[in-house]
mmCIF file of C-alpha atoms in Angstrom:
data_model
loop_
_atom_site.group_PDB
_atom_site.id
_atom_site.type_symbol
_atom_site.label_atom_id
_atom_site.label_comp_id
_atom_site.label_asym_id
_atom_site.label_seq_id
_atom_site.Cartn_x
_atom_site.Cartn_y
_atom_site.Cartn_z
ATOM 1 C CA MET D 1090 7.680 -26.089 6.905
ATOM 2 C CA LYS D 1091 11.050 -26.722 5.303
ATOM 3 C CA LYS D 1092 10.882 -30.233 3.808
ATOM 4 C CA ILE D 1093 7.942 -32.017 2.160
ATOM 5 C CA ILE D 1094 7.939 -35.691 1.114
ATOM 6 C CA VAL D 1095 5.879 -36.768 -1.914
ATOM 7 C CA PRO D 1096 5.683 -40.521 -2.661
ATOM 8 C CA ILE D 1097 5.294 -40.968 -6.433
ATOM 9 C CA ASP D 1098 3.978 -43.974 -8.388
ATOM 10 C CA PHE D 1099 3.468 -42.124 -11.719
ATOM 11 C CA SER D 1100 -0.323 -42.161 -11.336
ATOM 12 C CA GLU D 1101 -2.600 -39.201 -11.963
ATOM 13 C CA HIS D 1102 -3.205 -38.931 -8.229
ATOM 14 C CA SER D 1103 0.475 -38.828 -7.342
ATOM 15 C CA GLU D 1104 0.774 -35.944 -9.794
ATOM 16 C CA TYR D 1105 -2.025 -34.173 -7.894
ATOM 17 C CA ALA D 1106 0.061 -34.701 -4.766
ATOM 18 C CA LEU D 1107 3.229 -33.439 -6.450
ATOM 19 C CA SER D 1108 1.458 -30.335 -7.754
ATOM 20 C CA THR D 1109 -0.034 -29.621 -4.322
ATOM 21 C CA ALA D 1110 3.333 -30.137 -2.633
ATOM 22 C CA ALA D 1111 4.939 -27.783 -5.155
ATOM 23 C CA LYS D 1112 2.435 -25.043 -4.266
ATOM 24 C CA LEU D 1113 3.183 -25.564 -0.564
ATOM 25 C CA ALA D 1114 6.928 -25.522 -1.243
ATOM 26 C CA LYS D 1115 6.669 -22.187 -3.057
ATOM 27 C CA GLU D 1116 4.443 -20.775 -0.326
ATOM 28 C CA HIS D 1117 6.851 -21.760 2.453
ATOM 29 C CA ASP D 1118 10.180 -21.803 0.594
ATOM 30 C CA ALA D 1119 10.480 -25.535 1.277
ATOM 31 C CA GLU D 1120 12.404 -28.390 -0.328
ATOM 32 C CA LEU D 1121 10.553 -31.253 -2.035
ATOM 33 C CA LEU D 1122 11.697 -34.816 -1.399
ATOM 34 C CA ALA D 1123 10.274 -36.818 -4.308
ATOM 35 C CA LEU D 1124 10.176 -40.484 -3.294
ATOM 36 C CA HIS D 1125 9.750 -43.430 -5.657
ATOM 37 C CA MET D 1126 9.592 -46.987 -4.296
ATOM 38 C CA LEU D 1127 10.327 -49.728 -6.820
ATOM 39 C CA GLU D 1128 8.663 -53.145 -6.991
ATOM 40 C CA MET D 1129 11.852 -55.135 -6.456
ATOM 41 C CA SER D 1130 12.003 -58.013 -3.982
ATOM 42 C CA GLU D 1131 15.154 -59.081 -2.160
ATOM 43 C CA VAL D 1132 14.975 -62.458 -3.937
ATOM 44 C CA MET D 1133 15.147 -60.739 -7.320
ATOM 45 C CA LEU D 1134 17.991 -58.477 -6.253
ATOM 46 C CA THR D 1135 20.103 -61.380 -4.951
ATOM 47 C CA ALA D 1136 19.302 -63.909 -7.675
ATOM 48 C CA GLY D 1137 22.124 -65.391 -9.716
ATOM 49 C CA GLY D 1138 22.524 -66.060 -13.441
ATOM 50 C CA GLU D 1139 21.223 -63.437 -15.865
ATOM 51 C CA GLN D 1140 18.671 -62.117 -13.377
ATOM 52 C CA PRO D 1141 20.893 -59.322 -11.961
ATOM 53 C CA GLN D 1142 21.515 -57.885 -15.449
ATOM 54 C CA LYS D 1143 17.784 -57.847 -16.177
ATOM 55 C CA ILE D 1144 17.089 -56.179 -12.846
ATOM 56 C CA ILE D 1145 19.691 -53.498 -13.459
ATOM 57 C CA TYR D 1146 18.114 -52.813 -16.849
ATOM 58 C CA PHE D 1147 14.614 -52.400 -15.356
ATOM 59 C CA LEU D 1148 15.963 -50.300 -12.496
ATOM 60 C CA LYS D 1149 17.571 -47.925 -14.980
ATOM 61 C CA LEU D 1150 14.287 -47.709 -16.909
ATOM 62 C CA ALA D 1151 12.364 -46.895 -13.731
ATOM 63 C CA GLU D 1152 14.925 -44.310 -12.670
ATOM 64 C CA GLN D 1153 14.743 -42.647 -16.093
ATOM 65 C CA ARG D 1154 10.936 -42.615 -15.933
ATOM 66 C CA PHE D 1155 11.155 -41.025 -12.484
ATOM 67 C CA GLU D 1156 13.538 -38.380 -13.775
ATOM 68 C CA ASP D 1157 11.219 -37.616 -16.711
ATOM 69 C CA PHE D 1158 8.171 -37.468 -14.400
ATOM 70 C CA LEU D 1159 9.846 -34.707 -12.388
ATOM 71 C CA LYS D 1160 10.333 -32.480 -15.453
ATOM 72 C CA LYS D 1161 7.335 -30.273 -14.643
ATOM 73 C CA ASP D 1162 7.115 -26.561 -15.287
ATOM 74 C CA TYR D 1163 5.559 -26.019 -11.857
ATOM 75 C CA LEU D 1164 8.696 -27.465 -10.214
ATOM 76 C CA LYS D 1165 10.922 -24.703 -11.615
ATOM 77 C CA ASP D 1166 12.662 -22.663 -8.916
ATOM 78 C CA ILE D 1167 11.879 -25.357 -6.324
ATOM 79 C CA LYS D 1168 14.622 -27.476 -4.784
ATOM 80 C CA VAL D 1169 13.658 -31.082 -5.605
ATOM 81 C CA THR D 1170 15.603 -34.024 -4.183
ATOM 82 C CA PRO D 1171 14.788 -37.368 -5.881
ATOM 83 C CA ILE D 1172 14.922 -40.437 -3.609
ATOM 84 C CA ILE D 1173 14.622 -43.988 -4.950
ATOM 85 C CA LYS D 1174 14.084 -47.007 -2.704
ATOM 86 C CA HIS D 1175 14.411 -50.454 -4.251
ATOM 87 C CA PHE D 1176 11.878 -52.051 -1.921
ATOM 88 C CA LYS D 1177 8.198 -51.161 -1.721
ATOM 89 C CA VAL D 1178 7.822 -50.987 2.054
ATOM 90 C CA PHE D 1179 5.596 -48.048 2.874
ATOM 91 C CA SER D 1180 6.414 -48.017 6.571
ATOM 92 C CA GLU D 1181 9.834 -46.801 5.377
ATOM 93 C CA VAL D 1182 8.319 -43.448 4.419
ATOM 94 C CA ASN D 1183 8.328 -42.518 8.103
ATOM 95 C CA GLU D 1184 11.985 -43.564 8.408
ATOM 96 C CA ILE D 1185 12.840 -41.364 5.437
ATOM 97 C CA ALA D 1186 10.914 -38.509 7.049
ATOM 98 C CA LYS D 1187 13.033 -38.914 10.183
ATOM 99 C CA LYS D 1188 16.282 -39.177 8.229
ATOM 100 C CA TYR D 1189 15.629 -35.972 6.277
ATOM 101 C CA ASP D 1190 13.836 -34.181 9.132
ATOM 102 C CA ALA D 1191 10.728 -33.673 6.967
ATOM 103 C CA ASP D 1192 7.720 -31.693 8.156
ATOM 104 C CA LEU D 1193 4.943 -33.073 5.958
ATOM 105 C CA ILE D 1194 4.022 -35.993 3.676
ATOM 106 C CA VAL D 1195 1.699 -35.294 0.724
ATOM 107 C CA MET D 1196 -0.035 -38.251 -0.935
ATOM 108 C CA GLY D 1197 -2.650 -38.740 -3.629
ATOM 109 C CA SER D 1198 -5.797 -40.824 -3.209
ATOM 110 C CA HIS D 1199 -8.575 -41.891 -5.555
ATOM 111 C CA GLY D 1200 -10.959 -42.244 -2.618
ATOM 112 C CA ALA D 1201 -13.909 -44.601 -2.426
ATOM 113 C CA SER D 1202 -16.069 -45.776 -5.289
ATOM 114 C CA GLY D 1203 -19.272 -47.511 -4.231
ATOM 115 C CA VAL D 1204 -18.353 -50.322 -1.861
ATOM 116 C CA LYS D 1205 -14.729 -50.333 -3.001
ATOM 117 C CA GLU D 1206 -12.768 -48.483 -0.331
ATOM 118 C CA PHE D 1207 -9.454 -46.922 -1.237
ATOM 119 C CA PHE D 1208 -7.891 -47.215 2.180
ATOM 120 C CA ILE D 1209 -8.343 -50.929 2.723
ATOM 121 C CA GLY D 1210 -4.841 -52.351 2.363
ATOM 122 C CA SER D 1211 -3.777 -49.284 0.421
ATOM 123 C CA ASN D 1212 -0.436 -47.557 0.249
ATOM 124 C CA THR D 1213 -1.805 -44.298 1.643
ATOM 125 C CA GLU D 1214 -3.343 -46.126 4.590
ATOM 126 C CA ARG D 1215 0.014 -47.707 5.419
ATOM 127 C CA VAL D 1216 1.758 -44.346 5.309
ATOM 128 C CA VAL D 1217 -0.900 -42.634 7.477
ATOM 129 C CA ARG D 1218 -0.708 -45.398 10.069
ATOM 130 C CA ASN D 1219 3.080 -45.337 10.320
ATOM 131 C CA ALA D 1220 3.823 -41.629 9.939
ATOM 132 C CA ASP D 1221 4.853 -39.549 12.940
ATOM 133 C CA ILE D 1222 4.480 -36.308 10.968
ATOM 134 C CA PRO D 1223 1.318 -34.888 9.346
ATOM 135 C CA VAL D 1224 0.078 -36.564 6.163
ATOM 136 C CA LEU D 1225 -1.898 -34.494 3.649
ATOM 137 C CA VAL D 1226 -4.153 -36.621 1.426
ATOM 138 C CA VAL D 1227 -5.471 -35.075 -1.819
ATOM 139 C CA LYS D 1228 -7.830 -36.532 -4.414
ATOM 140 C CA ASN D 1229 -7.689 -33.882 -7.090
ATOM 141 C CA ASN D 1230 -5.818 -30.806 -8.180
ATOM 142 C CA VAL D 1231 -5.772 -28.404 -5.226
ATOM 143 C CA SER D 1232 -6.031 -24.886 -6.613
ATOM 144 C CA GLN D 1233 -4.872 -23.046 -3.502
ATOM 145 C CA VAL D 1234 -2.982 -24.215 -0.427
ATOM 146 C CA ASN D 1235 -3.381 -21.377 2.029
ATOM 147 C CA PHE D 1236 -6.328 -23.283 3.576
ATOM 148 C CA GLU D 1237 -8.139 -20.277 5.001
ATOM 149 C CA VAL D 1238 -10.704 -22.344 6.950
ATOM 150 C CA VAL D 1239 -9.879 -25.687 8.583
ATOM 151 C CA ALA D 1240 -12.320 -28.116 10.222
ATOM 152 C CA TYR D 1241 -10.403 -29.950 12.962
ATOM 153 C CA ALA D 1242 -12.106 -33.045 14.401
ATOM 154 C CA CYS D 1243 -11.700 -33.067 18.176
ATOM 155 C CA ASP D 1244 -13.070 -35.198 21.014
ATOM 156 C CA PHE D 1245 -11.456 -33.003 23.719
ATOM 157 C CA SER D 1246 -9.608 -35.966 25.216
ATOM 158 C CA GLU D 1247 -6.330 -35.279 26.996
ATOM 159 C CA ASP D 1248 -4.409 -37.761 24.848
ATOM 160 C CA SER D 1249 -5.190 -35.675 21.744
ATOM 161 C CA ILE D 1250 -3.706 -32.456 23.161
ATOM 162 C CA GLU D 1251 -0.290 -32.897 21.537
ATOM 163 C CA ALA D 1252 -1.838 -33.469 18.093
ATOM 164 C CA TYR D 1253 -4.026 -30.399 18.601
ATOM 165 C CA LEU D 1254 -1.040 -28.233 19.542
ATOM 166 C CA ASN D 1255 0.884 -29.429 16.469
ATOM 167 C CA ALA D 1256 -2.094 -28.535 14.297
ATOM 168 C CA VAL D 1257 -2.455 -25.111 15.919
ATOM 169 C CA LYS D 1258 1.238 -24.412 15.350
ATOM 170 C CA MET D 1259 0.973 -25.303 11.663
ATOM 171 C CA PHE D 1260 -2.257 -23.460 10.931
ATOM 172 C CA ASP D 1261 -1.323 -20.345 12.908
ATOM 173 C CA LYS D 1262 1.765 -20.039 10.700
ATOM 174 C CA MET D 1263 -0.464 -20.417 7.645
ATOM 175 C CA GLY D 1264 -2.922 -17.818 8.946
ATOM 176 C CA SER D 1265 -5.802 -20.332 8.847
ATOM 177 C CA LYS D 1266 -9.020 -20.060 10.838
ATOM 178 C CA LEU D 1267 -9.265 -23.283 12.848
ATOM 179 C CA TYR D 1268 -12.690 -24.610 13.866
ATOM 180 C CA LEU D 1269 -12.823 -27.537 16.286
ATOM 181 C CA VAL D 1270 -15.620 -29.947 15.400
ATOM 182 C CA TYR D 1271 -17.130 -32.141 18.127
ATOM 183 C CA VAL D 1272 -19.573 -34.807 16.958
ATOM 184 C CA ASN D 1273 -22.191 -35.918 19.494
ATOM 185 C CA LEU D 1274 -23.344 -39.492 18.845
ATOM 186 C CA PRO D 1275 -26.743 -41.058 19.750
ATOM 187 C CA ASN D 1276 -25.391 -43.851 21.943
ATOM 188 C CA ASP D 1277 -23.800 -44.334 25.361
ATOM 189 C CA GLN D 1278 -21.262 -41.633 24.450
ATOM 190 C CA PHE D 1279 -23.996 -38.983 24.073
ATOM 191 C CA LYS D 1280 -23.395 -35.824 26.123
ATOM 192 C CA ASN D 1281 -25.585 -32.842 26.797
ATOM 193 C CA SER D 1282 -24.435 -29.280 26.061
ATOM 194 C CA SER D 1283 -23.182 -28.696 29.597
ATOM 195 C CA GLU D 1284 -21.085 -31.876 29.562
ATOM 196 C CA ILE D 1285 -19.534 -31.029 26.187
ATOM 197 C CA GLU D 1286 -18.705 -27.502 27.327
ATOM 198 C CA LYS D 1287 -17.069 -28.872 30.462
ATOM 199 C CA LEU D 1288 -14.930 -31.172 28.311
ATOM 200 C CA ALA D 1289 -13.917 -28.266 26.081
ATOM 201 C CA VAL D 1290 -13.051 -26.024 29.031
ATOM 202 C CA ASN D 1291 -10.845 -28.721 30.551
ATOM 203 C CA PHE D 1292 -9.206 -29.395 27.170
ATOM 204 C CA PHE D 1293 -8.359 -25.762 26.381
ATOM 205 C CA THR D 1294 -7.231 -25.056 29.945
ATOM 206 C CA LYS D 1295 -4.688 -27.881 29.756
ATOM 207 C CA ALA D 1296 -3.718 -27.365 26.096
ATOM 208 C CA ASP D 1297 -3.643 -23.565 25.757
ATOM 209 C CA GLY D 1298 -3.791 -22.296 29.326
ATOM 210 C CA ASN D 1299 -6.765 -20.138 28.290
ATOM 211 C CA LEU D 1300 -10.234 -20.351 26.755
ATOM 212 C CA ASP D 1301 -9.615 -18.081 23.757
ATOM 213 C CA ARG D 1302 -10.620 -20.788 21.262
ATOM 214 C CA MET D 1303 -13.958 -21.623 22.873
ATOM 215 C CA ASP D 1304 -15.744 -19.508 20.260
ATOM 216 C CA ALA D 1305 -14.142 -21.645 17.523
ATOM 217 C CA VAL D 1306 -15.844 -24.857 18.716
ATOM 218 C CA HIS D 1307 -18.538 -26.262 16.426
ATOM 219 C CA TYR D 1308 -20.866 -28.845 17.996
ATOM 220 C CA THR D 1309 -22.908 -31.171 15.822
ATOM 221 C CA SER D 1310 -25.040 -34.292 16.340
ATOM 222 C CA ASP D 1311 -24.999 -37.151 13.850
ATOM 223 C CA TYR D 1312 -25.252 -40.914 13.540
ATOM 224 C CA THR D 1313 -21.539 -41.314 12.753
ATOM 225 C CA VAL D 1314 -18.445 -39.245 13.400
ATOM 226 C CA GLU D 1315 -17.610 -39.364 9.706
ATOM 227 C CA ASP D 1316 -20.978 -37.863 8.689
ATOM 228 C CA GLY D 1317 -20.722 -35.218 11.407
ATOM 229 C CA ILE D 1318 -17.260 -34.112 10.297
ATOM 230 C CA LEU D 1319 -18.168 -34.032 6.601
ATOM 231 C CA SER D 1320 -21.420 -32.092 7.124
ATOM 232 C CA SER D 1321 -19.735 -29.659 9.520
ATOM 233 C CA SER D 1322 -16.918 -28.971 7.056
ATOM 234 C CA ILE D 1323 -19.555 -27.903 4.515
ATOM 235 C CA LYS D 1324 -21.408 -25.699 7.005
ATOM 236 C CA ILE D 1325 -18.313 -23.777 8.059
ATOM 237 C CA GLY D 1326 -16.967 -23.536 4.500
ATOM 238 C CA ALA D 1327 -13.777 -25.471 5.225
ATOM 239 C CA ASP D 1328 -10.948 -25.744 2.703
ATOM 240 C CA LEU D 1329 -9.328 -28.609 4.619
ATOM 241 C CA ILE D 1330 -10.308 -31.291 7.137
ATOM 242 C CA ALA D 1331 -7.795 -32.114 9.892
ATOM 243 C CA ILE D 1332 -7.960 -35.288 11.974
ATOM 244 C CA PRO D 1333 -5.788 -36.478 14.878
ATOM 245 C CA THR D 1334 -5.078 -40.192 14.705
ATOM 246 C CA HIS D 1335 -2.926 -42.818 16.361
ATOM 247 C CA GLY D 1336 -3.021 -45.377 13.611
ATOM 248 C CA ARG D 1337 -5.793 -47.941 13.615
ATOM 249 C CA LYS D 1338 -7.591 -46.596 16.689
ATOM 250 C CA GLY D 1339 -7.960 -42.972 15.697
ATOM 251 C CA LEU D 1340 -9.546 -40.572 18.168
ATOM 252 C CA SER D 1341 -10.016 -42.221 21.555
ATOM 253 C CA HIS D 1342 -13.624 -41.092 22.009
ATOM 254 C CA PHE D 1343 -14.683 -41.094 18.372
ATOM 255 C CA PHE D 1344 -13.191 -44.142 16.781
ATOM 256 C CA GLN D 1345 -14.580 -47.638 16.897
ATOM 257 C CA GLY D 1346 -12.716 -48.353 13.668
ATOM 258 C CA SER D 1347 -10.963 -45.858 11.441
ATOM 259 C CA VAL D 1348 -12.770 -42.539 11.108
ATOM 260 C CA GLY D 1349 -9.692 -40.872 9.665
ATOM 261 C CA GLU D 1350 -9.637 -43.362 6.826
ATOM 262 C CA ASP D 1351 -13.402 -43.088 6.256
ATOM 263 C CA VAL D 1352 -13.287 -39.303 6.114
ATOM 264 C CA ALA D 1353 -10.317 -39.316 3.735
ATOM 265 C CA ASN D 1354 -12.185 -41.842 1.593
ATOM 266 C CA HIS D 1355 -15.362 -39.857 1.226
ATOM 267 C CA SER D 1356 -14.323 -36.224 1.573
ATOM 268 C CA THR D 1357 -13.930 -34.159 -1.570
ATOM 269 C CA LEU D 1358 -11.724 -31.822 0.460
ATOM 270 C CA PRO D 1359 -8.051 -32.465 1.223
ATOM 271 C CA VAL D 1360 -7.588 -34.258 4.556
ATOM 272 C CA ILE D 1361 -4.573 -33.910 6.848
ATOM 273 C CA THR D 1362 -3.797 -36.265 9.733
ATOM 274 C CA PHE D 1363 -1.849 -35.479 12.907
ATOM 275 C CA LYS D 1364 -0.334 -38.302 14.949
ATOM 276 C CA ILE D 1365 -1.451 -38.580 18.569
#
C-alpha cells in the first residue's frame, strides 16, 4: 500500500477518514492524496462579465480552507499531496486513482439514521460504485488500523474469486485473520450444510489451489444477508467488515439490491469494499 486517496469536504466525517488514512500511511509508509472537489459548474467557470472574477475569489478561498484543513499534527512526517478538482463529479475519483496508481480510497460516512439512509444518492455511494480499487468507509475515529480480525462476506461464486484474492493479498500483508462469512437465507437460495461445503471446496480449489482456509469459514443463517454479516462480525470479534461488490448488483448470490451499501450504512465497524 503506497498511495491512499482521501476525498475531503471539510466535514467531521471526512476528518475521521483523513485521520484513519494517516494511521494507515504511517503503518505502511504510504503517501496521502488529499482530494477536494469544488462545487463549480462549467457554466459558472465560462460565464462572462464579472462572474469569472467572483469565481476566482471563491476558488482561492476554498483552496486556502483546504490548505488550512490539512494542517494537522497527525499528518506530520507523512507525504501529503493536495489535489483540487473544480467539478464535483465523484466518478472522477476512480480516474484520479488510476492516474496516481493509488491502492486505496478512504471515505467518511455518517451512516443511517432511522429511515434516512446515507447511501441513497450519496457521494460515498457514487465512489464505491465507480471505484476499481478498495474503498474503506469509516463512520468514526478509528483507533487502530491493523485490523486483526476481518469478516469477509463471501457467497463462494466463481465471479467473486478475483475480489477474494485481492482481499487475501491485502490482509495477509497486514497480518489479519480473515474469516469468510457465508449467509444462508430462508428462501429458494437455501442450502444444506453439504451443499455449502461443496461450494466452499470448489471455491478454494479454484482460488487458492488448496483447502487451507476451510477452517476460516463461518456459516450463519439469517433473514437477510446484511443481518447475517453484521451478527457474524460481532460473534467473531471482527475489527473490519470486507465486502466484494460490482456496483449496484453486489455479490451475485447474495444481492437483490445493495447489501454492501446496507452493511456500510448500519455497521458501527469500518467497512471495506473490493470490486468484482
